[in-house]
Amino acid sequence: MLPVPSITTTFLQRAPFVRRSFWNYLPLTGLAVETHDLRDHDLIVSSSHAFAKGVLTTAEQLHVSYVHSPMRYAWDLHHQYLADYKLDSGAKGWLARWMFHRLRIWDRQTANNVDLFLANSRHVQQRIWRTYRRRSRVLYPPVRTSSFTLQPVKEDFYVTVSRLVSYKRVDLIVDAFRAMPQRKLVVIGSGPDLDALRARCPQNVELMGWQPDEVVQDYMGRARAFVFAAHEDFGISPVEAQACGTPVIAYGVGGACETVRGLHDGPEPTGLFFAQQTPESLAAAVDEFEAAGAVFDPHRCRQWAETFSEERFLREFADVIERAWDLWRRSPLELEPALADGP
């Protein structure tokens, strides 16, 4: 048996009320990451959506950082986060802006701690380049496709599964189906927008709230299509839907463009895209989906989803780490030029 790895946490793990009020500790998170003492390790792999890449390393250590996104609330979604948390005006607003300003400086500086960036999509690869001016290699994250069962027979409803927060744009999906009363939508998920969505749901939209995995998988498998309106860095739920044999109707920006084969992108499509984050654009895409008919084959959807499997990830991850380690020992300056596959 493999030894059980030890888990070492920072002082924030014991901070008062940190689980309920973690945003209050955001200014300390960079400091917390820097308290990890990694001097006894030759290879460091960080999995980062914000702070993990900031661990302190030495010139004798190889640091590979798997980036799921440069911190979104400090960069791309900065103004949206301020508005969502009512920090876009007043004294608290100015304090928040100053804090995020300092976080952006820290985030960009700590990019120098990384020897090789791995990006979880081409979309994130472009954001790494724009934010840090560093090249990276794309490695799609693992999706537990084996946990989902192909269901070739579909029923007459659409489904979306999401955390109910503003940037997921579930409100847009609900409004689109309000304009299509002849079509049924099932919404699964919970979050701070739950009550607001419940207040605006028309009769043809069922808001189920949080559901266990078996219920989610059942609805995903039986649905006519999975609807996805967020601008995501990768987006695992559309891949899970395709693993059930269910095609995807997605907003055509971000990671969805890499995880869904669009109707007009070539043979064997697994879904289609809508161009604007508006109810009208989504409703038009649903009409196009209905008109396309049997062109979406559940078995093809499943086959495409398998290209994002856990087995594929483990194989590719092991390969890139072995190659990085070999290059690092021979010629560290050649590491990024040799392994990066895009800007």
CSV table of C-alpha atoms in Angstrom, one decimal:
chain,number,residue,atom,x,y,z
A,1,MET,CA,0.0,0.0,0.0
A,2,LEU,CA,1.1,3.6,-0.7
A,3,PRO,CA,1.8,5.7,2.4
A,4,VAL,CA,-1.0,8.1,3.4
A,5,PRO,CA,0.2,11.6,2.6
A,6,SER,CA,0.4,14.0,5.5
A,7,ILE,CA,-1.8,17.2,5.3
A,8,THR,CA,-0.4,20.4,6.7
A,9,THR,CA,-2.7,23.4,7.0
A,10,THR,CA,-1.9,27.1,7.8
A,11,PHE,CA,-3.0,29.2,10.7
A,12,LEU,CA,-6.1,30.2,8.8
A,13,GLN,CA,-7.5,26.7,9.4
A,14,ARG,CA,-7.9,27.6,13.0
A,15,ALA,CA,-9.0,31.2,12.6
A,16,PRO,CA,-12.4,32.2,14.2
A,17,PHE,CA,-15.5,31.8,12.0
A,18,VAL,CA,-13.3,31.2,8.9
A,19,ARG,CA,-15.7,28.7,7.4
A,20,ARG,CA,-18.6,31.2,7.5
A,21,SER,CA,-16.6,34.4,6.9
A,22,PHE,CA,-13.7,33.3,4.8
A,23,TRP,CA,-13.9,36.5,2.6
A,24,ASN,CA,-12.9,38.5,5.7
A,25,TYR,CA,-9.6,36.6,5.7
A,26,LEU,CA,-8.8,37.2,2.1
A,27,PRO,CA,-6.0,39.8,2.8
A,28,LEU,CA,-4.2,37.2,4.9
A,29,THR,CA,-4.4,34.3,2.4
A,30,GLY,CA,-1.2,35.1,0.5
A,31,LEU,CA,0.7,35.3,3.8
A,32,ALA,CA,-0.8,32.0,4.9
A,33,VAL,CA,0.3,30.2,1.7
A,34,GLU,CA,3.8,31.6,2.2
A,35,THR,CA,4.1,30.0,5.7
A,36,HIS,CA,4.3,26.5,4.2
A,37,ASP,CA,7.9,25.3,4.6
A,38,LEU,CA,8.7,23.1,1.6
A,39,ARG,CA,12.5,23.2,1.8
A,40,ASP,CA,12.8,19.4,2.1
A,41,HIS,CA,11.1,18.7,-1.3
A,42,ASP,CA,12.7,18.7,-4.7
A,43,LEU,CA,9.5,18.8,-6.7
A,44,ILE,CA,6.5,21.0,-5.8
A,45,VAL,CA,3.1,20.7,-7.7
A,46,SER,CA,0.6,23.4,-6.8
A,47,SER,CA,-3.1,23.3,-7.9
A,48,SER,CA,-4.1,26.9,-8.0
A,49,HIS,CA,-7.2,28.9,-8.7
A,50,ALA,CA,-5.9,31.9,-6.7
A,51,PHE,CA,-3.2,31.6,-4.1
A,52,ALA,CA,-1.5,28.1,-4.2
A,53,LYS,CA,1.1,29.1,-6.8
A,54,GLY,CA,2.5,31.6,-4.3
A,55,VAL,CA,4.3,29.0,-2.1
A,56,LEU,CA,7.9,30.0,-1.5
A,57,THR,CA,10.5,27.9,-3.3
A,58,THR,CA,14.2,28.0,-3.9
A,59,ALA,CA,16.3,27.8,-7.0
A,60,GLU,CA,17.0,24.2,-6.3
A,61,GLN,CA,13.3,23.2,-6.5
A,62,LEU,CA,11.1,22.5,-9.5
A,63,HIS,CA,7.7,24.1,-9.1
A,64,VAL,CA,5.0,23.1,-11.5
A,65,SER,CA,1.7,25.0,-11.0
A,66,TYR,CA,-1.6,23.6,-12.4
A,67,VAL,CA,-3.7,26.8,-12.8
A,68,HIS,CA,-7.5,26.6,-13.0
A,69,SER,CA,-7.7,30.3,-13.3
A,70,PRO,CA,-5.8,33.4,-12.3
A,71,MET,CA,-7.8,34.7,-9.4
A,72,ARG,CA,-11.0,35.8,-11.1
A,73,TYR,CA,-12.3,38.2,-8.4
A,74,ALA,CA,-9.0,40.3,-8.8
A,75,TRP,CA,-8.9,40.2,-12.6
A,76,ASP,CA,-11.7,39.3,-15.1
A,77,LEU,CA,-14.6,39.4,-12.7
A,78,HIS,CA,-13.4,42.1,-10.4
A,79,HIS,CA,-16.2,44.6,-11.0
A,80,GLN,CA,-18.9,41.9,-11.0
A,81,TYR,CA,-17.7,40.6,-7.6
A,82,LEU,CA,-17.7,44.1,-6.2
A,83,ALA,CA,-21.3,44.6,-7.3
A,84,ASP,CA,-22.4,41.2,-6.1
A,85,TYR,CA,-21.1,41.8,-2.6
A,86,LYS,CA,-22.3,45.5,-2.7
A,87,LEU,CA,-18.7,46.8,-2.5
A,88,ASP,CA,-18.8,49.0,-5.6
A,89,SER,CA,-19.3,52.2,-3.6
A,90,GLY,CA,-18.7,53.9,-0.3
A,91,ALA,CA,-15.8,53.5,2.2
A,92,LYS,CA,-16.0,49.7,2.2
A,93,GLY,CA,-15.9,49.8,-1.6
A,94,TRP,CA,-12.7,51.8,-1.6
A,95,LEU,CA,-11.1,49.5,1.0
A,96,ALA,CA,-12.0,46.5,-1.1
A,97,ARG,CA,-10.6,48.1,-4.3
A,98,TRP,CA,-7.3,48.8,-2.5
A,99,MET,CA,-7.2,45.2,-1.2
A,100,PHE,CA,-7.7,43.8,-4.6
A,101,HIS,CA,-5.1,46.2,-6.0
A,102,ARG,CA,-2.6,44.7,-3.6
A,103,LEU,CA,-3.7,41.2,-4.4
A,104,ARG,CA,-3.1,41.8,-8.1
A,105,ILE,CA,0.5,43.0,-7.4
A,106,TRP,CA,1.1,39.9,-5.2
A,107,ASP,CA,-0.5,37.6,-7.8
A,108,ARG,CA,1.7,38.8,-10.6
A,109,GLN,CA,4.9,38.8,-8.5
A,110,THR,CA,4.4,35.3,-7.4
A,111,ALA,CA,4.2,34.0,-10.9
A,112,ASN,CA,8.0,34.2,-10.8
A,113,ASN,CA,7.9,31.3,-8.3
A,114,VAL,CA,6.7,28.9,-11.0
A,115,ASP,CA,8.9,27.1,-13.4
A,116,LEU,CA,6.2,25.6,-15.5
A,117,PHE,CA,2.5,26.6,-15.8
A,118,LEU,CA,-0.1,24.0,-16.7
A,119,ALA,CA,-3.4,25.4,-17.8
A,120,ASN,CA,-6.7,23.6,-17.5
A,121,SER,CA,-8.0,24.8,-20.9
A,122,ARG,CA,-6.9,26.9,-23.9
A,123,HIS,CA,-9.1,29.7,-22.4
A,124,VAL,CA,-7.1,29.7,-19.2
A,125,GLN,CA,-3.9,29.5,-21.1
A,126,GLN,CA,-4.7,32.8,-22.8
A,127,ARG,CA,-5.6,34.3,-19.4
A,128,ILE,CA,-2.3,33.1,-17.9
A,129,TRP,CA,-0.5,34.8,-20.8
A,130,ARG,CA,-2.5,38.0,-20.4
A,131,THR,CA,-2.1,38.1,-16.6
A,132,TYR,CA,1.5,36.9,-16.1
A,133,ARG,CA,3.0,37.0,-19.6
A,134,ARG,CA,4.1,33.4,-19.2
A,135,ARG,CA,3.7,30.5,-21.6
A,136,SER,CA,2.0,27.3,-20.4
A,137,ARG,CA,0.9,23.8,-21.4
A,138,VAL,CA,-2.8,22.8,-21.6
A,139,LEU,CA,-3.8,19.8,-19.5
A,140,TYR,CA,-7.6,19.3,-19.3
A,141,PRO,CA,-8.7,18.3,-15.8
A,142,PRO,CA,-10.1,14.9,-14.9
A,143,VAL,CA,-13.8,14.2,-15.1
A,144,ARG,CA,-15.3,11.1,-13.5
A,145,THR,CA,-17.0,9.9,-16.6
A,146,SER,CA,-17.0,6.4,-15.3
A,147,SER,CA,-19.5,7.5,-12.6
A,148,PHE,CA,-22.1,8.5,-15.3
A,149,THR,CA,-24.2,6.0,-17.3
A,150,LEU,CA,-25.1,6.4,-20.9
A,151,GLN,CA,-28.9,6.8,-21.3
A,152,PRO,CA,-29.7,6.8,-25.0
A,153,VAL,CA,-33.5,7.3,-24.5
A,154,LYS,CA,-34.3,11.0,-23.8
A,155,GLU,CA,-37.4,12.6,-22.4
A,156,ASP,CA,-39.1,15.9,-23.2
A,157,PHE,CA,-37.4,18.3,-20.8
A,158,TYR,CA,-34.1,20.3,-20.5
A,159,VAL,CA,-31.9,20.5,-17.5
A,160,THR,CA,-29.2,22.7,-15.9
A,161,VAL,CA,-27.1,21.8,-12.9
A,162,SER,CA,-25.3,24.7,-11.2
A,163,ARG,CA,-24.4,26.5,-8.1
A,164,LEU,CA,-26.9,29.4,-8.0
A,165,VAL,CA,-24.6,32.4,-8.1
A,166,SER,CA,-24.8,35.4,-10.4
A,167,TYR,CA,-22.0,34.6,-12.9
A,168,LYS,CA,-23.5,31.2,-13.6
A,169,ARG,CA,-26.4,33.0,-15.3
A,170,VAL,CA,-29.1,30.6,-14.3
A,171,ASP,CA,-31.4,33.6,-14.3
A,172,LEU,CA,-30.8,34.0,-18.1
A,173,ILE,CA,-31.8,30.3,-18.6
A,174,VAL,CA,-35.0,30.7,-16.6
A,175,ASP,CA,-35.9,33.9,-18.5
A,176,ALA,CA,-35.3,32.1,-21.9
A,177,PHE,CA,-37.7,29.3,-20.9
A,178,ARG,CA,-40.3,31.8,-19.8
A,179,ALA,CA,-40.5,32.8,-23.4
A,180,MET,CA,-40.9,29.1,-24.4
A,181,PRO,CA,-43.8,27.9,-22.2
A,182,GLN,CA,-44.2,24.8,-24.4
A,183,ARG,CA,-40.8,23.5,-23.2
A,184,LYS,CA,-39.9,22.3,-19.7
A,185,LEU,CA,-36.8,23.2,-17.8
A,186,VAL,CA,-35.5,21.5,-14.6
A,187,VAL,CA,-33.0,23.5,-12.5
A,188,ILE,CA,-30.9,21.6,-9.9
A,189,GLY,CA,-28.6,23.4,-7.5
A,190,SER,CA,-28.5,25.7,-4.5
A,191,GLY,CA,-26.8,28.9,-3.6
A,192,PRO,CA,-27.4,32.6,-2.7
A,193,ASP,CA,-29.6,33.2,-5.7
A,194,LEU,CA,-32.1,30.4,-4.9
A,195,ASP,CA,-34.8,32.6,-3.4
A,196,ALA,CA,-34.6,35.2,-6.2
A,197,LEU,CA,-34.9,32.5,-8.9
A,198,ARG,CA,-37.8,30.9,-7.1
A,199,ALA,CA,-39.6,34.2,-7.2
A,200,ARG,CA,-39.3,34.5,-10.9
A,201,CYS,CA,-39.8,30.9,-12.0
A,202,PRO,CA,-42.6,30.4,-14.6
A,203,GLN,CA,-44.8,27.3,-14.5
A,204,ASN,CA,-42.7,25.4,-17.0
A,205,VAL,CA,-39.5,25.7,-14.9
A,206,GLU,CA,-39.0,23.3,-11.9
A,207,LEU,CA,-36.5,24.5,-9.3
A,208,MET,CA,-35.4,21.4,-7.4
A,209,GLY,CA,-32.6,22.9,-5.2
A,210,TRP,CA,-29.7,20.8,-4.1
A,211,GLN,CA,-30.0,17.1,-5.0
A,212,PRO,CA,-27.8,14.0,-4.3
A,213,ASP,CA,-25.5,12.7,-7.0
A,214,GLU,CA,-27.8,9.9,-8.1
A,215,VAL,CA,-30.7,12.3,-8.7
A,216,VAL,CA,-28.4,14.7,-10.6
A,217,GLN,CA,-27.2,11.8,-12.8
A,218,ASP,CA,-30.7,10.5,-13.4
A,219,TYR,CA,-32.0,13.9,-14.6
A,220,MET,CA,-28.8,14.6,-16.7
A,221,GLY,CA,-29.3,11.2,-18.4
A,222,ARG,CA,-33.0,11.6,-19.2
A,223,ALA,CA,-32.9,15.2,-20.3
A,224,ARG,CA,-33.3,16.2,-24.0
A,225,ALA,CA,-30.3,18.6,-23.6
A,226,PHE,CA,-28.1,20.2,-20.9
A,227,VAL,CA,-28.2,24.0,-20.8
A,228,PHE,CA,-25.1,25.9,-19.8
A,229,ALA,CA,-25.0,29.7,-19.8
A,230,ALA,CA,-21.9,30.6,-17.8
A,231,HIS,CA,-18.6,31.9,-19.0
A,232,GLU,CA,-16.4,29.2,-17.4
A,233,ASP,CA,-12.7,28.5,-17.5
A,234,PHE,CA,-13.3,24.8,-18.2
A,235,GLY,CA,-16.8,23.7,-17.0
A,236,ILE,CA,-17.0,20.1,-15.8
A,237,SER,CA,-20.8,19.8,-15.8
A,238,PRO,CA,-21.2,19.9,-19.6
A,239,VAL,CA,-18.7,17.0,-19.9
A,240,GLU,CA,-20.7,15.0,-17.2
A,241,ALA,CA,-23.9,15.6,-19.2
A,242,GLN,CA,-22.2,14.3,-22.4
A,243,ALA,CA,-21.0,11.3,-20.4
A,244,CYS,CA,-24.7,10.5,-19.9
A,245,GLY,CA,-25.2,10.8,-23.7
A,246,THR,CA,-26.9,14.2,-23.4
A,247,PRO,CA,-26.0,17.0,-25.8
A,248,VAL,CA,-25.2,20.5,-24.5
A,249,ILE,CA,-26.5,23.9,-25.4
A,250,ALA,CA,-23.8,26.3,-24.2
A,251,TYR,CA,-22.7,29.9,-24.2
A,252,GLY,CA,-20.1,29.9,-26.9
A,253,VAL,CA,-17.3,31.5,-24.9
A,254,GLY,CA,-14.6,30.0,-22.6
A,255,GLY,CA,-14.0,26.4,-21.8
A,256,ALA,CA,-17.3,25.2,-23.2
A,257,CYS,CA,-15.9,25.8,-26.7
A,258,GLU,CA,-13.3,23.1,-25.9
A,259,THR,CA,-15.5,20.6,-24.2
A,260,VAL,CA,-18.5,20.6,-26.6
A,261,ARG,CA,-18.3,19.9,-30.3
A,262,GLY,CA,-20.6,22.4,-31.9
A,263,LEU,CA,-23.2,21.8,-34.5
A,264,HIS,CA,-21.3,23.9,-37.1
A,265,ASP,CA,-17.8,22.8,-36.1
A,266,GLY,CA,-17.6,19.5,-38.0
A,267,PRO,CA,-19.1,16.0,-38.0
A,268,GLU,CA,-20.4,14.2,-35.0
A,269,PRO,CA,-21.5,17.3,-33.0
A,270,THR,CA,-22.3,16.9,-29.3
A,271,GLY,CA,-24.1,20.2,-28.8
A,272,LEU,CA,-24.4,23.8,-30.1
A,273,PHE,CA,-23.6,27.3,-29.0
A,274,PHE,CA,-25.4,30.6,-28.5
A,275,ALA,CA,-23.5,33.7,-29.2
A,276,GLN,CA,-24.8,36.2,-26.6
A,277,GLN,CA,-25.7,35.9,-22.9
A,278,THR,CA,-29.3,36.9,-23.5
A,279,PRO,CA,-32.6,35.0,-23.1
A,280,GLU,CA,-33.3,35.7,-26.8
A,281,SER,CA,-30.0,34.2,-28.0
A,282,LEU,CA,-30.5,31.1,-25.8
A,283,ALA,CA,-34.1,30.6,-27.0
A,284,ALA,CA,-32.9,30.8,-30.6
A,285,ALA,CA,-30.4,28.1,-29.9
A,286,VAL,CA,-33.0,25.9,-28.3
A,287,ASP,CA,-35.1,26.3,-31.5
A,288,GLU,CA,-32.1,25.4,-33.6
A,289,PHE,CA,-31.4,22.4,-31.4
A,290,GLU,CA,-35.0,21.2,-31.9
A,291,ALA,CA,-34.8,21.6,-35.7
A,292,ALA,CA,-31.5,19.7,-35.8
A,293,GLY,CA,-33.3,16.6,-34.6
A,294,ALA,CA,-31.4,13.2,-34.5
A,295,VAL,CA,-28.0,14.7,-35.5
A,296,PHE,CA,-27.0,14.5,-31.8
A,297,ASP,CA,-26.1,10.9,-31.1
A,298,PRO,CA,-25.9,9.9,-27.4
A,299,HIS,CA,-23.2,7.4,-28.1
A,300,ARG,CA,-21.0,10.1,-29.8
A,301,CYS,CA,-21.6,12.3,-26.9
A,302,ARG,CA,-20.4,9.6,-24.5
A,303,GLN,CA,-17.3,8.9,-26.7
A,304,TRP,CA,-16.3,12.6,-26.7
A,305,ALA,CA,-16.7,12.9,-23.0
A,306,GLU,CA,-14.3,10.0,-22.5
A,307,THR,CA,-11.5,12.1,-23.9
A,308,PHE,CA,-11.7,14.1,-20.6
A,309,SER,CA,-11.6,11.0,-18.3
A,310,GLU,CA,-9.6,10.5,-15.1
A,311,GLU,CA,-7.5,7.9,-16.8
A,312,ARG,CA,-6.5,10.2,-19.6
A,313,PHE,CA,-5.6,12.9,-17.1
A,314,LEU,CA,-3.4,10.7,-15.0
A,315,ARG,CA,-1.5,9.4,-18.0
A,316,GLU,CA,-0.9,12.9,-19.4
A,317,PHE,CA,-0.1,14.4,-16.0
A,318,ALA,CA,2.5,11.7,-15.3
A,319,ASP,CA,4.1,12.2,-18.7
A,320,VAL,CA,4.5,16.0,-18.4
A,321,ILE,CA,5.9,15.8,-14.8
A,322,GLU,CA,8.4,13.2,-15.9
A,323,ARG,CA,9.5,15.3,-18.9
A,324,ALA,CA,9.6,18.4,-16.8
A,325,TRP,CA,11.8,16.7,-14.1
A,326,ASP,CA,14.2,15.4,-16.8
A,327,LEU,CA,14.5,18.8,-18.4
A,328,TRP,CA,14.9,20.6,-15.1
A,329,ARG,CA,17.9,18.4,-14.1
A,330,ARG,CA,19.6,18.9,-17.5
A,331,SER,CA,18.8,22.4,-18.5
A,332,PRO,CA,16.3,24.4,-16.4
A,333,LEU,CA,16.1,27.3,-18.9
A,334,GLU,CA,14.8,24.9,-21.6
A,335,LEU,CA,11.9,23.7,-19.5
A,336,GLU,CA,9.2,26.3,-20.5
A,337,PRO,CA,10.2,26.6,-24.2
A,338,ALA,CA,10.2,22.8,-24.6
A,339,LEU,CA,6.9,22.0,-22.8
A,340,ALA,CA,4.7,25.0,-23.3
A,341,ASP,CA,2.3,24.5,-26.2
A,342,GLY,CA,0.8,28.0,-26.4
A,343,PRO,CA,0.9,31.6,-25.2
